[in-house]
PDB file of C-alpha atoms in Angstrom:
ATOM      1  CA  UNK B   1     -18.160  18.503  11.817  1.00 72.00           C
ATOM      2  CA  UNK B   2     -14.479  19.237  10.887  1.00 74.00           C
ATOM      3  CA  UNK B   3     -13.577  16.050  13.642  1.00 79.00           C
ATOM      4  CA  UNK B   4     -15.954  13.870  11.989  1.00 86.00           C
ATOM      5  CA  UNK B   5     -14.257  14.524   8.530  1.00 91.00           C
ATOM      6  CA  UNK B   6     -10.788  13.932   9.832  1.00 92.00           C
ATOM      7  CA  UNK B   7     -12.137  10.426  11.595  1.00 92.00           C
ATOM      8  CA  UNK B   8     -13.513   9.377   7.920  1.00 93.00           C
ATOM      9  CA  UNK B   9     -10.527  10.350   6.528  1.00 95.00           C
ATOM     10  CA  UNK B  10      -8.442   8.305   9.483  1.00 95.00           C
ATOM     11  CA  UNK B  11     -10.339   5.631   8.314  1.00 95.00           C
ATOM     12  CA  UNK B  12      -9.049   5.938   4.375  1.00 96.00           C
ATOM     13  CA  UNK B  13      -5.370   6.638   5.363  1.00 96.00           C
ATOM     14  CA  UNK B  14      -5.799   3.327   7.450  1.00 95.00           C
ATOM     15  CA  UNK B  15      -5.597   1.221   4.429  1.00 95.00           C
ATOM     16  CA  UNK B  16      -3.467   3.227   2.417  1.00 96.00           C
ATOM     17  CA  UNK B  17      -0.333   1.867   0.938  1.00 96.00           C
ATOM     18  CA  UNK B  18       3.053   3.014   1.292  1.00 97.00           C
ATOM     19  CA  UNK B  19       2.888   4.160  -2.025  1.00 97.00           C
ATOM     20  CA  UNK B  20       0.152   5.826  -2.294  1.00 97.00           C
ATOM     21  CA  UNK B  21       0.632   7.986   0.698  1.00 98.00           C
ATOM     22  CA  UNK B  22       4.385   8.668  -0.532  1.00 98.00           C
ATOM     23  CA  UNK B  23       2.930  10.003  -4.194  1.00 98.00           C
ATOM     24  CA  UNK B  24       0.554  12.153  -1.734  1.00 98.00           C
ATOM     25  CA  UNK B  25       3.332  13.199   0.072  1.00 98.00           C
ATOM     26  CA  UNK B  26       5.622  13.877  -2.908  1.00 98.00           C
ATOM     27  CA  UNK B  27       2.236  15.819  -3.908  1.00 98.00           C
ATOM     28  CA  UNK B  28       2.465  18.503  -0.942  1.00 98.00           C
ATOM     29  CA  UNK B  29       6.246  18.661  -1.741  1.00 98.00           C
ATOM     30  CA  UNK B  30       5.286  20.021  -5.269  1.00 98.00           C
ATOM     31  CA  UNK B  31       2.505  22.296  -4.120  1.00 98.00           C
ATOM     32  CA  UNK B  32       4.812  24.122  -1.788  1.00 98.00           C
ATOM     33  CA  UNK B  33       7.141  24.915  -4.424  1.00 97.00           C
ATOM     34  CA  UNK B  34       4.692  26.058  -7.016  1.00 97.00           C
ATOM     35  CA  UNK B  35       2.293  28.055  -4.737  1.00 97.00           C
ATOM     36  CA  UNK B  36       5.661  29.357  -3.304  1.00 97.00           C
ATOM     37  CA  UNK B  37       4.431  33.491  -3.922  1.00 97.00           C
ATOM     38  CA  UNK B  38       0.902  32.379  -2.435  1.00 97.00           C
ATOM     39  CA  UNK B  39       2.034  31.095   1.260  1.00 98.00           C
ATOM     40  CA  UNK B  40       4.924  33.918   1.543  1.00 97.00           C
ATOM     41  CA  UNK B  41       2.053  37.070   0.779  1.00 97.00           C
ATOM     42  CA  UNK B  42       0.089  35.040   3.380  1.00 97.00           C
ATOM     43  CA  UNK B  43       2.838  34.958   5.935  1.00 97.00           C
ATOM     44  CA  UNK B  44       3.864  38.648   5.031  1.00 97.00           C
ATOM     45  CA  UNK B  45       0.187  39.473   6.414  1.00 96.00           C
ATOM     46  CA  UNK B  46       0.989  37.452  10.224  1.00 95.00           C
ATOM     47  CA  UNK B  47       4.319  39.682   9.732  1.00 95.00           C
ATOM     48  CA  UNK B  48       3.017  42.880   9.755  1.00 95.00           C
ATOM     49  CA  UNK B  49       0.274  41.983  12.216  1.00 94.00           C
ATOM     50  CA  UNK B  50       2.691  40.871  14.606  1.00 93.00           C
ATOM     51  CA  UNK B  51       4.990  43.676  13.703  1.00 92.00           C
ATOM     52  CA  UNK B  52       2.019  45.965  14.907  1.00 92.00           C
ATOM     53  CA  UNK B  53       0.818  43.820  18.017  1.00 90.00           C
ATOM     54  CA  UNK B  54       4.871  45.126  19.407  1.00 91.00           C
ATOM     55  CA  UNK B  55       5.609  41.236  19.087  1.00 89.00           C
ATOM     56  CA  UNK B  56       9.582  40.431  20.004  1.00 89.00           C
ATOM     57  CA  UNK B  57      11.855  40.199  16.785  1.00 89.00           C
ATOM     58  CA  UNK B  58      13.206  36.914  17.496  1.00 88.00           C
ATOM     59  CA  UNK B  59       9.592  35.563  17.923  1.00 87.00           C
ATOM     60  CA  UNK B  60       8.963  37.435  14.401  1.00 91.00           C
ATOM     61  CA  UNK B  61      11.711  35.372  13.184  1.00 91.00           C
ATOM     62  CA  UNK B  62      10.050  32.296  13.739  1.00 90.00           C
ATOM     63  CA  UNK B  63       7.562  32.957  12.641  1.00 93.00           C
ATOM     64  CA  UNK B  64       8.956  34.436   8.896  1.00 95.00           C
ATOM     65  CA  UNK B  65       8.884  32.342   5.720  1.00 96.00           C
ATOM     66  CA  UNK B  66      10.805  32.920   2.800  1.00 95.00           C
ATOM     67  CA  UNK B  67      11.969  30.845   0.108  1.00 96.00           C
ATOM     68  CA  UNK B  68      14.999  29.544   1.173  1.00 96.00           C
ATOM     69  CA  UNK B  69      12.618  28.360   4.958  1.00 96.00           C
ATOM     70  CA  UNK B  70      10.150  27.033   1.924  1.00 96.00           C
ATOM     71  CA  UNK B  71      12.849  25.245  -0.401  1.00 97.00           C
ATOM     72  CA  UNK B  72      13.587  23.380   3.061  1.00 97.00           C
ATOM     73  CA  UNK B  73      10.064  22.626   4.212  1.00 97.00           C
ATOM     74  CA  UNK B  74       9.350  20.985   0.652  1.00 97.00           C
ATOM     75  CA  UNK B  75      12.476  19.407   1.425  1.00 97.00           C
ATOM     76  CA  UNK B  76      11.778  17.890   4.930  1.00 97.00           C
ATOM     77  CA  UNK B  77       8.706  16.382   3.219  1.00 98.00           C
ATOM     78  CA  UNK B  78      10.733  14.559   0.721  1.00 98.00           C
ATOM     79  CA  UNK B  79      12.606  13.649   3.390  1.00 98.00           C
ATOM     80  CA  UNK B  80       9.423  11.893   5.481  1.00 98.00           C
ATOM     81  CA  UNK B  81       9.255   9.932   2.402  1.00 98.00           C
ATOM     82  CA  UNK B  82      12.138   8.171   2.061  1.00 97.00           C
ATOM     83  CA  UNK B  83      11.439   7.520   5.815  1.00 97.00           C
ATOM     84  CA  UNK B  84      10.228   3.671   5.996  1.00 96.00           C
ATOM     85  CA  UNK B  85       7.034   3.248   6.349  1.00 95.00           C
ATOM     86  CA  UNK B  86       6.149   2.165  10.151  1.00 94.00           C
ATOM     87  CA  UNK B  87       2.538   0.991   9.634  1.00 95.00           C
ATOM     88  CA  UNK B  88       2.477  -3.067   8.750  1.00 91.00           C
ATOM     89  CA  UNK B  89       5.889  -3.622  10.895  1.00 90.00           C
ATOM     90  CA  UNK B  90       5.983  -6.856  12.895  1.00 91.00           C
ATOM     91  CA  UNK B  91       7.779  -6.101  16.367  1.00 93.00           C
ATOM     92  CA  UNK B  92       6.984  -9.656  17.848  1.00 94.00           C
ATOM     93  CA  UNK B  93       5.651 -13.308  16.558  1.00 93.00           C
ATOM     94  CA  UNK B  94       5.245 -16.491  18.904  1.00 94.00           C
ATOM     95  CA  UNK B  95       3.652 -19.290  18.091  1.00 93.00           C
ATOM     96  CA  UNK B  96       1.368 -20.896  21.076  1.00 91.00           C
ATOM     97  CA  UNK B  97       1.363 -24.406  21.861  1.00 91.00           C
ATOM     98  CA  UNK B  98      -2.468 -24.632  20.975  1.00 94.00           C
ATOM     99  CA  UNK B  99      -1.179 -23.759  17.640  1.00 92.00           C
ATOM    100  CA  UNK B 100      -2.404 -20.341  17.217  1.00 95.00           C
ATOM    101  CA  UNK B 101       0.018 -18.228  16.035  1.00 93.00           C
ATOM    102  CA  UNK B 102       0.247 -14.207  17.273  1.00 94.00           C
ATOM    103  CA  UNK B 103       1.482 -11.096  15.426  1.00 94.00           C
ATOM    104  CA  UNK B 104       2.253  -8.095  17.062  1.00 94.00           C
ATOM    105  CA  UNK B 105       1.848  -5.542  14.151  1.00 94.00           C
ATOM    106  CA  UNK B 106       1.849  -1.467  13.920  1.00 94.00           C
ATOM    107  CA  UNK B 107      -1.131   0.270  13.211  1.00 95.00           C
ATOM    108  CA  UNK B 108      -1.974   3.797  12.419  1.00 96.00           C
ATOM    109  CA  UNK B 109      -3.825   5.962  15.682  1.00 96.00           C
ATOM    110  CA  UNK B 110      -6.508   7.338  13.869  1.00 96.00           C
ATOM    111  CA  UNK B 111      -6.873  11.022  14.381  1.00 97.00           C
ATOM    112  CA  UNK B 112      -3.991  12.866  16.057  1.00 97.00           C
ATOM    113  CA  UNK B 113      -4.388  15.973  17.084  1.00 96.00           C
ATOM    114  CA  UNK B 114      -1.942  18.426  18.033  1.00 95.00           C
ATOM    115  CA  UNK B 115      -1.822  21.839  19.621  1.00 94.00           C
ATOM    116  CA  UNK B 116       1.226  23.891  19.241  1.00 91.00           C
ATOM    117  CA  UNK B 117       2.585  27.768  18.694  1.00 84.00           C
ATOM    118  CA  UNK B 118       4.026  29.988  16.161  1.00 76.00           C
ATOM    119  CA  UNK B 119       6.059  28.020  13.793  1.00 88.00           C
ATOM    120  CA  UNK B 120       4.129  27.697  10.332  1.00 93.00           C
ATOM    121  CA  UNK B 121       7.214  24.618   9.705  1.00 94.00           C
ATOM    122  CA  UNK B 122       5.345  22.657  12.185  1.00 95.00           C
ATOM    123  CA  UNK B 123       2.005  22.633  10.383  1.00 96.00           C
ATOM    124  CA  UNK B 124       3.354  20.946   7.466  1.00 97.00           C
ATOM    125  CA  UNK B 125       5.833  18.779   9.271  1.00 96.00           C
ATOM    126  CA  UNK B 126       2.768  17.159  11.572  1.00 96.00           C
ATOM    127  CA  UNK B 127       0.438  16.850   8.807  1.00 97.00           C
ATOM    128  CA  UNK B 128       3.322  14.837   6.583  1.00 98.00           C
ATOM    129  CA  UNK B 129       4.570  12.448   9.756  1.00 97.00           C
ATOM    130  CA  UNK B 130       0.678  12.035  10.486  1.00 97.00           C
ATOM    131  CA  UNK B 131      -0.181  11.207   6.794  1.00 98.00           C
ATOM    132  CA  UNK B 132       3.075   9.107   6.329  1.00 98.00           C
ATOM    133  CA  UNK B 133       1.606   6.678   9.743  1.00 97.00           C
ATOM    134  CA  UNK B 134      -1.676   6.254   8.455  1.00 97.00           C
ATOM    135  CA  UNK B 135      -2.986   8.745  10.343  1.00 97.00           C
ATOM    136  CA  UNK B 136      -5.117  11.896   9.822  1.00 97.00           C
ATOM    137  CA  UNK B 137      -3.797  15.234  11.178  1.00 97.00           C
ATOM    138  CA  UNK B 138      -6.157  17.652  13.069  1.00 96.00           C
ATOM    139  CA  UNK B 139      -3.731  20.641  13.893  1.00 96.00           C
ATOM    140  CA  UNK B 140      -4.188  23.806  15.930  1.00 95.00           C
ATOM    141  CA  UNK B 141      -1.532  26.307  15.882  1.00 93.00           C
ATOM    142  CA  UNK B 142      -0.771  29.933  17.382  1.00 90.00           C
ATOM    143  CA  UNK B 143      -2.747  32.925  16.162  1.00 92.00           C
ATOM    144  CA  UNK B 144       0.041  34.950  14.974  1.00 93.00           C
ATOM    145  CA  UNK B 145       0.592  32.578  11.968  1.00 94.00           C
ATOM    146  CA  UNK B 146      -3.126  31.902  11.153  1.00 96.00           C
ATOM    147  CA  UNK B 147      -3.393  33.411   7.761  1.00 96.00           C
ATOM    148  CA  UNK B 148       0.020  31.171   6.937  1.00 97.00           C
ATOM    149  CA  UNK B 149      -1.671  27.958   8.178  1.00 97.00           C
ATOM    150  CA  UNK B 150      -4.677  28.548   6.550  1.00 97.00           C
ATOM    151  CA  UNK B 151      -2.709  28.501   3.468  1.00 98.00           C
ATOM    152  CA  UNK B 152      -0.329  25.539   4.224  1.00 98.00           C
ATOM    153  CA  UNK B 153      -3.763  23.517   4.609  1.00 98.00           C
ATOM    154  CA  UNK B 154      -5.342  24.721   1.656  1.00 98.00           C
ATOM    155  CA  UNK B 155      -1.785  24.136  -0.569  1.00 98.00           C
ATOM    156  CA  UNK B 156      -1.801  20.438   0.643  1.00 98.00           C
ATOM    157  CA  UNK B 157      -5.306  19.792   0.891  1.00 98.00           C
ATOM    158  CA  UNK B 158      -5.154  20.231  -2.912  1.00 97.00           C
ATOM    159  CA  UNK B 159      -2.401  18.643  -3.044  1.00 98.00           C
ATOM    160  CA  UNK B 160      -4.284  15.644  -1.629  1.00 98.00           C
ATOM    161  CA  UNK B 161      -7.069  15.879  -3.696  1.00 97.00           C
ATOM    162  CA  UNK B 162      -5.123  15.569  -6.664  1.00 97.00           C
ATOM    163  CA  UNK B 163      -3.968  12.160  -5.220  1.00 96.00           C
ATOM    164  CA  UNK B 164      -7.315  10.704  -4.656  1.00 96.00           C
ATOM    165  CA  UNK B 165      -7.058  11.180  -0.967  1.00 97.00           C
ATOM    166  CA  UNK B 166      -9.492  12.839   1.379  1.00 97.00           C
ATOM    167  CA  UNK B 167      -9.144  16.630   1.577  1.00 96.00           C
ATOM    168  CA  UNK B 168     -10.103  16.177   5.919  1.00 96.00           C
ATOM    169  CA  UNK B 169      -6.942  13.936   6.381  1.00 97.00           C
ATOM    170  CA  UNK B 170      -4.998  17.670   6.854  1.00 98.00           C
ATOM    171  CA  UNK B 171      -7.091  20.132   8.990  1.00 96.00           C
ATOM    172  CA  UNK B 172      -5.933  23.263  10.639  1.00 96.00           C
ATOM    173  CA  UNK B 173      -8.571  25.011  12.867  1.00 95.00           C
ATOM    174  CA  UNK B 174      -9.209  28.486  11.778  1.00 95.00           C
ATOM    175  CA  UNK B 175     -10.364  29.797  15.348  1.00 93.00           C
ATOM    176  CA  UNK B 176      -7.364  29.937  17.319  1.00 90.00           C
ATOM    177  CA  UNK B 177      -9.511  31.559  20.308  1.00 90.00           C
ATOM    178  CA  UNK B 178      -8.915  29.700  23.430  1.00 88.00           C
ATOM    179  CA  UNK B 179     -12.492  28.344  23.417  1.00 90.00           C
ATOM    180  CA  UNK B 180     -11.873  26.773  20.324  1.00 90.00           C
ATOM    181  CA  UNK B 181      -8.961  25.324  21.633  1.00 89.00           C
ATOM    182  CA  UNK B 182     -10.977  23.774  24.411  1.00 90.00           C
ATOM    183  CA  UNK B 183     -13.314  22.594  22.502  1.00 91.00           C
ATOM    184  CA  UNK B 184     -10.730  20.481  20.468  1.00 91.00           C
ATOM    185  CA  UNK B 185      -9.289  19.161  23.642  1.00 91.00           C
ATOM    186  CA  UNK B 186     -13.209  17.698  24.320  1.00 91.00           C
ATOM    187  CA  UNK B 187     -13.540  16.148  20.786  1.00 90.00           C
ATOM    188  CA  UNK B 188     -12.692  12.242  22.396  1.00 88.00           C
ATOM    189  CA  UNK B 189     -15.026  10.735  20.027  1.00 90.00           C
ATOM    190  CA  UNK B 190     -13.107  12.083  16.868  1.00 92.00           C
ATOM    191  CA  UNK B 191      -9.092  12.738  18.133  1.00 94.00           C
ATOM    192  CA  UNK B 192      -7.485   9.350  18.858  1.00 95.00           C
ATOM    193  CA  UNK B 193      -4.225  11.437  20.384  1.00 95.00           C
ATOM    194  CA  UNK B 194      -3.691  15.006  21.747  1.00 94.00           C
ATOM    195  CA  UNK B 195      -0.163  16.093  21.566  1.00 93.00           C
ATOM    196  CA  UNK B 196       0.652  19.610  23.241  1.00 91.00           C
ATOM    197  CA  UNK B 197       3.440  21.229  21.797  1.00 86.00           C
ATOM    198  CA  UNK B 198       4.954  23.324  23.883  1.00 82.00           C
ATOM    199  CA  UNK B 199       5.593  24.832  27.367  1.00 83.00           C
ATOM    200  CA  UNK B 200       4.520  23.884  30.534  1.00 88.00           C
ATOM    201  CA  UNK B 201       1.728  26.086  30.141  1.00 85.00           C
ATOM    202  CA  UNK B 202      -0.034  24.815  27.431  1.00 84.00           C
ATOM    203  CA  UNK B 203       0.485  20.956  28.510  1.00 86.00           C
ATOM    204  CA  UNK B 204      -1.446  21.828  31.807  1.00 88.00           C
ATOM    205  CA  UNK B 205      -4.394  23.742  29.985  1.00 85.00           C
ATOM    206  CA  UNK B 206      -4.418  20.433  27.767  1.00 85.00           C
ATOM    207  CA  UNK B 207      -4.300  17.733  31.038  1.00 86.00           C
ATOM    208  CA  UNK B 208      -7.152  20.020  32.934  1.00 87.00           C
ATOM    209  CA  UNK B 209      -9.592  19.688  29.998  1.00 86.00           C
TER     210      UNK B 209
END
C-alpha cells in the first residue's frame, strides 16, 4: 500500500516545477525549526533506548540531535534549494538528416528507495535531494533512530501538505525488522531505484534479494 502511494506521488513530483518543489522544500526547512522541541523529545527516546541496549557512545553520538545538528539540517535543506534544478536539463541535441531532431533530456526516476543506518540527518537529506529531482522518497533507516524518523516524516509530510503536494512523496517505513526490509527490497513494481547505504554487509543482503 505505502509503495503504491509513493508511485502516485512519483507521478505528481514528475511534473512539478522548480518552484513549486523549492516552496515545498523551503516548507520542510520551516517545519524543522518550529517543531524543533517535538523531533529532539523524539530522539531523546532512541537515546535512552540505545543508552540501555549498552550501544557504543560514539554510535550514540550519531545518532543525537540537538538544536545546533537541527539549525544545520534546516540549513542543508535550504541549501538543496538553491541547488539547480537537474530535471528538464538538455545534455545532448543532434539534428538527423531525415530532419528529425533528438533531445537528450533529464528526467526524474520515479520512486527511489533507500536503505541506510543510524543517522536521523540522512532521512531528511534523501527525502529533500529525492523531492528536489522529481522523485518520491521511500526511506528505511536503522532501528535505533525509529521514533526520530517517524517524526522527521511526519514534520515534512505536513510540511508537504501545506504545499499542495502529496503527503506519500516522503515515506519512512516504521518496521525496521529485517523482514520488512526484505520485503522493500521485493517491491520492483513500486521502487524505481534501491540505494544501500552502507557497509558491505548491507549492500550484499540488498544484491541477494
Amino acid at each position: 500500500t505505502f509503495g503504491l502511494a509513493a508511485k502516485e506521488a512519483a507521478s505528481f513530483l514528475a511534473v512539478a516545477t522548480t518552484a513549486e518543489k523549492n516552496r515545498a522544500l523551503e516548507a520542510i526547512s520551516r517545519a524543522i525549526t518550529e517543531h524543533k522541541a517535538e523531533i529532539l523529545e523524539a530522539n531523546r527516546k532512541d537515546v535512552e533506548k540505545a543508552k540501555e541496549n549498552g550501544i557504543r557512545e560514539v554510535m550514540i553520538d550519531r545518532l543525537m540531535l540537538d538544536e545546533n545538528r537541527l539549525d544545520s539540517i534546516a540549513n542543508a535543506v535550504m541549501k538543496v534549494v538553491r541547488l539547480p534544478d537537474p530535471i528538464g536539463a538538455e545534455l545532448s541535441h543532434a539534428h538527423l538528416e531525415n530532419g528529425l531532431e533528438l533531445r537528450k533530456v533529464r528526467v526524474p526516476l520515479g520512486v527511489i528507495g533507500i536503505i541506510y543506518e543510524s543517522r536521523p540527518n540522512v532521512t531528511v537529506d534523501a527525502a529533500v535531494l529525492c523531492l528536489k529531482s522529481g522523485n518520491a522518497a521511500f526511506l528505511r533507516g536503522g532501528k535505533e533512530t525509529i521514533n526520530s524518523n517517524i517524526c522527521l516524516e511526519k514534520v515534512m509530510r505536513g510540511a508537504l501538505r501545506s504545499c499542495g503536494f502529496p503527503e506519500s512523496a516522503v515515506t519512512v517505513m516504521h518496521d525496521t525488522s529485517h523482514e520488512a526490509a526484505r520485503e522493500m527490497m521485493r517491491l520492483r513494481d513500486c521502487i524505481d531505484v534501491l540505494i544501500p547505504r552502507g557497509g558491505a554487509g548491507l549492500i550484499k543482503t540488498v544484491v541477494e534479494n
